[in-house]
PDB file of C-alpha atoms in Angstrom:
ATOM      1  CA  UNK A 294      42.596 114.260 -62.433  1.00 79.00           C
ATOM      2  CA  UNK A 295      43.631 116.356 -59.726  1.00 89.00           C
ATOM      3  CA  UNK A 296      40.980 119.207 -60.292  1.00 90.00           C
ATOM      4  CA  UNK A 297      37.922 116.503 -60.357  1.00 89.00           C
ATOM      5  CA  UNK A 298      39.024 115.102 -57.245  1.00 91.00           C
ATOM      6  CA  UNK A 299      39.147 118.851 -55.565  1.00 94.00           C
ATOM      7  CA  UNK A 300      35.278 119.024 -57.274  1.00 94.00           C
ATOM      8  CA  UNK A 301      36.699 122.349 -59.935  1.00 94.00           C
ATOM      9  CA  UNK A 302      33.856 122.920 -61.856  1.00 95.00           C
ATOM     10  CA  UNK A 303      35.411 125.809 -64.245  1.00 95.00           C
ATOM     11  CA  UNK A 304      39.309 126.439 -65.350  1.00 94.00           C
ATOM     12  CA  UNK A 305      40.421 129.121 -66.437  1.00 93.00           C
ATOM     13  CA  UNK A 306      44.138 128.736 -68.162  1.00 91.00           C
ATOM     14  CA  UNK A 307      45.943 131.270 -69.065  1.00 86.00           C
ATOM     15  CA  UNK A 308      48.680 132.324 -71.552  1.00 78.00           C
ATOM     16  CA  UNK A 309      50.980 134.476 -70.514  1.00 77.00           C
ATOM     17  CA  UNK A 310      53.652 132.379 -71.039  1.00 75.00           C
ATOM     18  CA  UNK A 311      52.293 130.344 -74.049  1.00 75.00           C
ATOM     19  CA  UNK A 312      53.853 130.318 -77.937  1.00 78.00           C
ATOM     20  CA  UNK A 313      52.916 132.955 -80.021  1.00 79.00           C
ATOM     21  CA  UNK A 314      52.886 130.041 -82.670  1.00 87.00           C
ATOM     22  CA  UNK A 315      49.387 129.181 -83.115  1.00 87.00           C
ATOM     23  CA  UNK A 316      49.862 125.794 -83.946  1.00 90.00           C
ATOM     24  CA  UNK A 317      51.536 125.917 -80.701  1.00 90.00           C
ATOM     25  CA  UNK A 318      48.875 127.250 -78.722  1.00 88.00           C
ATOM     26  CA  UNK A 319      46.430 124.831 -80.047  1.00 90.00           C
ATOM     27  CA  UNK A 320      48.135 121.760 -79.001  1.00 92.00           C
ATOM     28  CA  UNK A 321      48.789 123.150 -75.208  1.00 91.00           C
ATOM     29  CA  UNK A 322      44.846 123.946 -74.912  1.00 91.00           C
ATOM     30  CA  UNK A 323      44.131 120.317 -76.552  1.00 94.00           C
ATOM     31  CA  UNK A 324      46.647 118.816 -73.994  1.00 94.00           C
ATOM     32  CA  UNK A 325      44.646 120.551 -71.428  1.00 93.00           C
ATOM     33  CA  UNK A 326      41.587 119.578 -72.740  1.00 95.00           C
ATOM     34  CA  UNK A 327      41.878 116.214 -72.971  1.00 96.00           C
ATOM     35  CA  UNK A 328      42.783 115.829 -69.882  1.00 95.00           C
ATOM     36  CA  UNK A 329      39.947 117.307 -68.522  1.00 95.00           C
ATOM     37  CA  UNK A 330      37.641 115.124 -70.637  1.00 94.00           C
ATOM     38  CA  UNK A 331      39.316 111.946 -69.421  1.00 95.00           C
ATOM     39  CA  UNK A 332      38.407 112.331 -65.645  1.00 94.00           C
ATOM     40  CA  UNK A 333      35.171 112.361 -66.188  1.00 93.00           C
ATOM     41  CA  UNK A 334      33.922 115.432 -64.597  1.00 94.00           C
ATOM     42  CA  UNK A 335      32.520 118.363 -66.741  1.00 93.00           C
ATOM     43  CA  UNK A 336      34.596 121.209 -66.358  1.00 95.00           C
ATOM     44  CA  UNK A 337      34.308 124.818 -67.936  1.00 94.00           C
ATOM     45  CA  UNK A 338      37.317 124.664 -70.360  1.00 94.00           C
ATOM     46  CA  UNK A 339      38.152 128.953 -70.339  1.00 92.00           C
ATOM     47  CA  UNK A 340      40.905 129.880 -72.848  1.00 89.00           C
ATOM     48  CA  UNK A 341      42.288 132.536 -71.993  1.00 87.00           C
ATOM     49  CA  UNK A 342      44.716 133.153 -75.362  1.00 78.00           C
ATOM     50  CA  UNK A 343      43.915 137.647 -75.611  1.00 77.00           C
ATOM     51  CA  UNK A 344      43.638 136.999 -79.617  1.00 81.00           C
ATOM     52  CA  UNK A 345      41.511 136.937 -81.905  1.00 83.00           C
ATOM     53  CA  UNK A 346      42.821 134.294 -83.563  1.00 85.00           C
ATOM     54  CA  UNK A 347      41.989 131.788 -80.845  1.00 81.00           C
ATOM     55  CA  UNK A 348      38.204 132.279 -82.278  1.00 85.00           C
ATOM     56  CA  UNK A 349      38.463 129.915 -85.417  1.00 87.00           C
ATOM     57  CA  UNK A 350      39.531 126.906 -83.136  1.00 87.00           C
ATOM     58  CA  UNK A 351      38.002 127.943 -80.077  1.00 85.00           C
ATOM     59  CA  UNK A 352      35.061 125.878 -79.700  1.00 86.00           C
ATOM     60  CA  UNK A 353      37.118 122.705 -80.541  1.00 90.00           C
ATOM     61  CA  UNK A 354      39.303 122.918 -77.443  1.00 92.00           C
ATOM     62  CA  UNK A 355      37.518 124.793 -74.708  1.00 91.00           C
ATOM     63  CA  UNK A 356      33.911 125.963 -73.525  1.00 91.00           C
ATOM     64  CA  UNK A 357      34.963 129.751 -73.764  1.00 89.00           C
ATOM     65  CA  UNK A 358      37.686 132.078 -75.023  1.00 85.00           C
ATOM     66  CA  UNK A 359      39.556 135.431 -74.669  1.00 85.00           C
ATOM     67  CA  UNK A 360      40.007 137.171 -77.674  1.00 83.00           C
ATOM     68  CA  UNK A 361      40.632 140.833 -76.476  1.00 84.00           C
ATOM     69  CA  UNK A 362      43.148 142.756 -73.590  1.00 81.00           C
ATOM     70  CA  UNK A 363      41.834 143.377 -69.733  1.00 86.00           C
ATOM     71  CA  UNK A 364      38.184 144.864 -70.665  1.00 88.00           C
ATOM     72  CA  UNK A 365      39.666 147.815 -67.949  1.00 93.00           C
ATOM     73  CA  UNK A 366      39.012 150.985 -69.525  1.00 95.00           C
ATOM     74  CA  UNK A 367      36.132 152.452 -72.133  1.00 95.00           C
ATOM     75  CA  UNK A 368      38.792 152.048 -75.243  1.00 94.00           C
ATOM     76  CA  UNK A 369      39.689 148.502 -74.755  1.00 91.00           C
ATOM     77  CA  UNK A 370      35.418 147.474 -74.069  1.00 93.00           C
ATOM     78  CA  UNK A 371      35.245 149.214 -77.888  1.00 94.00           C
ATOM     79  CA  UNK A 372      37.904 147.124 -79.148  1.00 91.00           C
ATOM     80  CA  UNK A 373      36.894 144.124 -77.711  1.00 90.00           C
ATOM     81  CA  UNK A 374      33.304 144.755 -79.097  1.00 92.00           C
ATOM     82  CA  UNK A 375      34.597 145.399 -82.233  1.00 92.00           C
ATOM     83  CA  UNK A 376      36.596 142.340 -82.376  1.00 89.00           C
ATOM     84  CA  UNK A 377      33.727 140.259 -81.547  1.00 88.00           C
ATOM     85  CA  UNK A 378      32.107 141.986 -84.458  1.00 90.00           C
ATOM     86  CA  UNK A 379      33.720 140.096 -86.831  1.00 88.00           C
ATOM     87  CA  UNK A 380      33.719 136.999 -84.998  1.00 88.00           C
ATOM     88  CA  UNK A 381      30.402 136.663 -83.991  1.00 85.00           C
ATOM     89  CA  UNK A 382      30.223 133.586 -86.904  1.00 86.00           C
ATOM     90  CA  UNK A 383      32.121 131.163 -84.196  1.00 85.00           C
ATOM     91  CA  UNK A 384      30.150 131.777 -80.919  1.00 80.00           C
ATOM     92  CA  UNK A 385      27.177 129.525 -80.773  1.00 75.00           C
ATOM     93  CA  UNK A 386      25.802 128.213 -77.481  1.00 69.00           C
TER      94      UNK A 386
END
């Protein structure tokens, strides 16, 4: 509730830290998002997991998600392209 009383209108959370267990991963981001569904206040839900296998789920716990590395050189924009090739089937609007 803390971040709708500041006014956040977009969170980004990140998983450097999170299990590599997807199951895992799921249930943090749900945590997360149902928290930020209680208060109220819609809030861009960013997941920021760096796999592709976030896609699947993705749209059931957050508003966006990573599926690629830091976009930070020509090689990794290809891969990430490439990625989203295959999981173009999950984005919608």
């Amino acid at each position: 509730s803390q971040f709708a009383a500041w006014g956040v209108d977009y969170l980004k959370e990140d998983s450097c830290w999170a299990s590599g267990r997807h199951e895992d991963a799921f249930d943090e981001y749900a945590t997360m998002r149902d928290a930020l569904n209680a208060t109220g206040r819609r809030v861009l839900f960013s997941l920021c997991g760096w796999n592709a296998w976030y896609a699947p789920r993705g749209a059931s716990l957050g508003n966006s998600w990573r599926i690629a590395p830091d976009c930070d050189e020509w090689a990794n924009i290809y891969v990430a392209v490439r990625t989203n090739e295959r999981l173009a089937r999950h984005a919608g609007p």
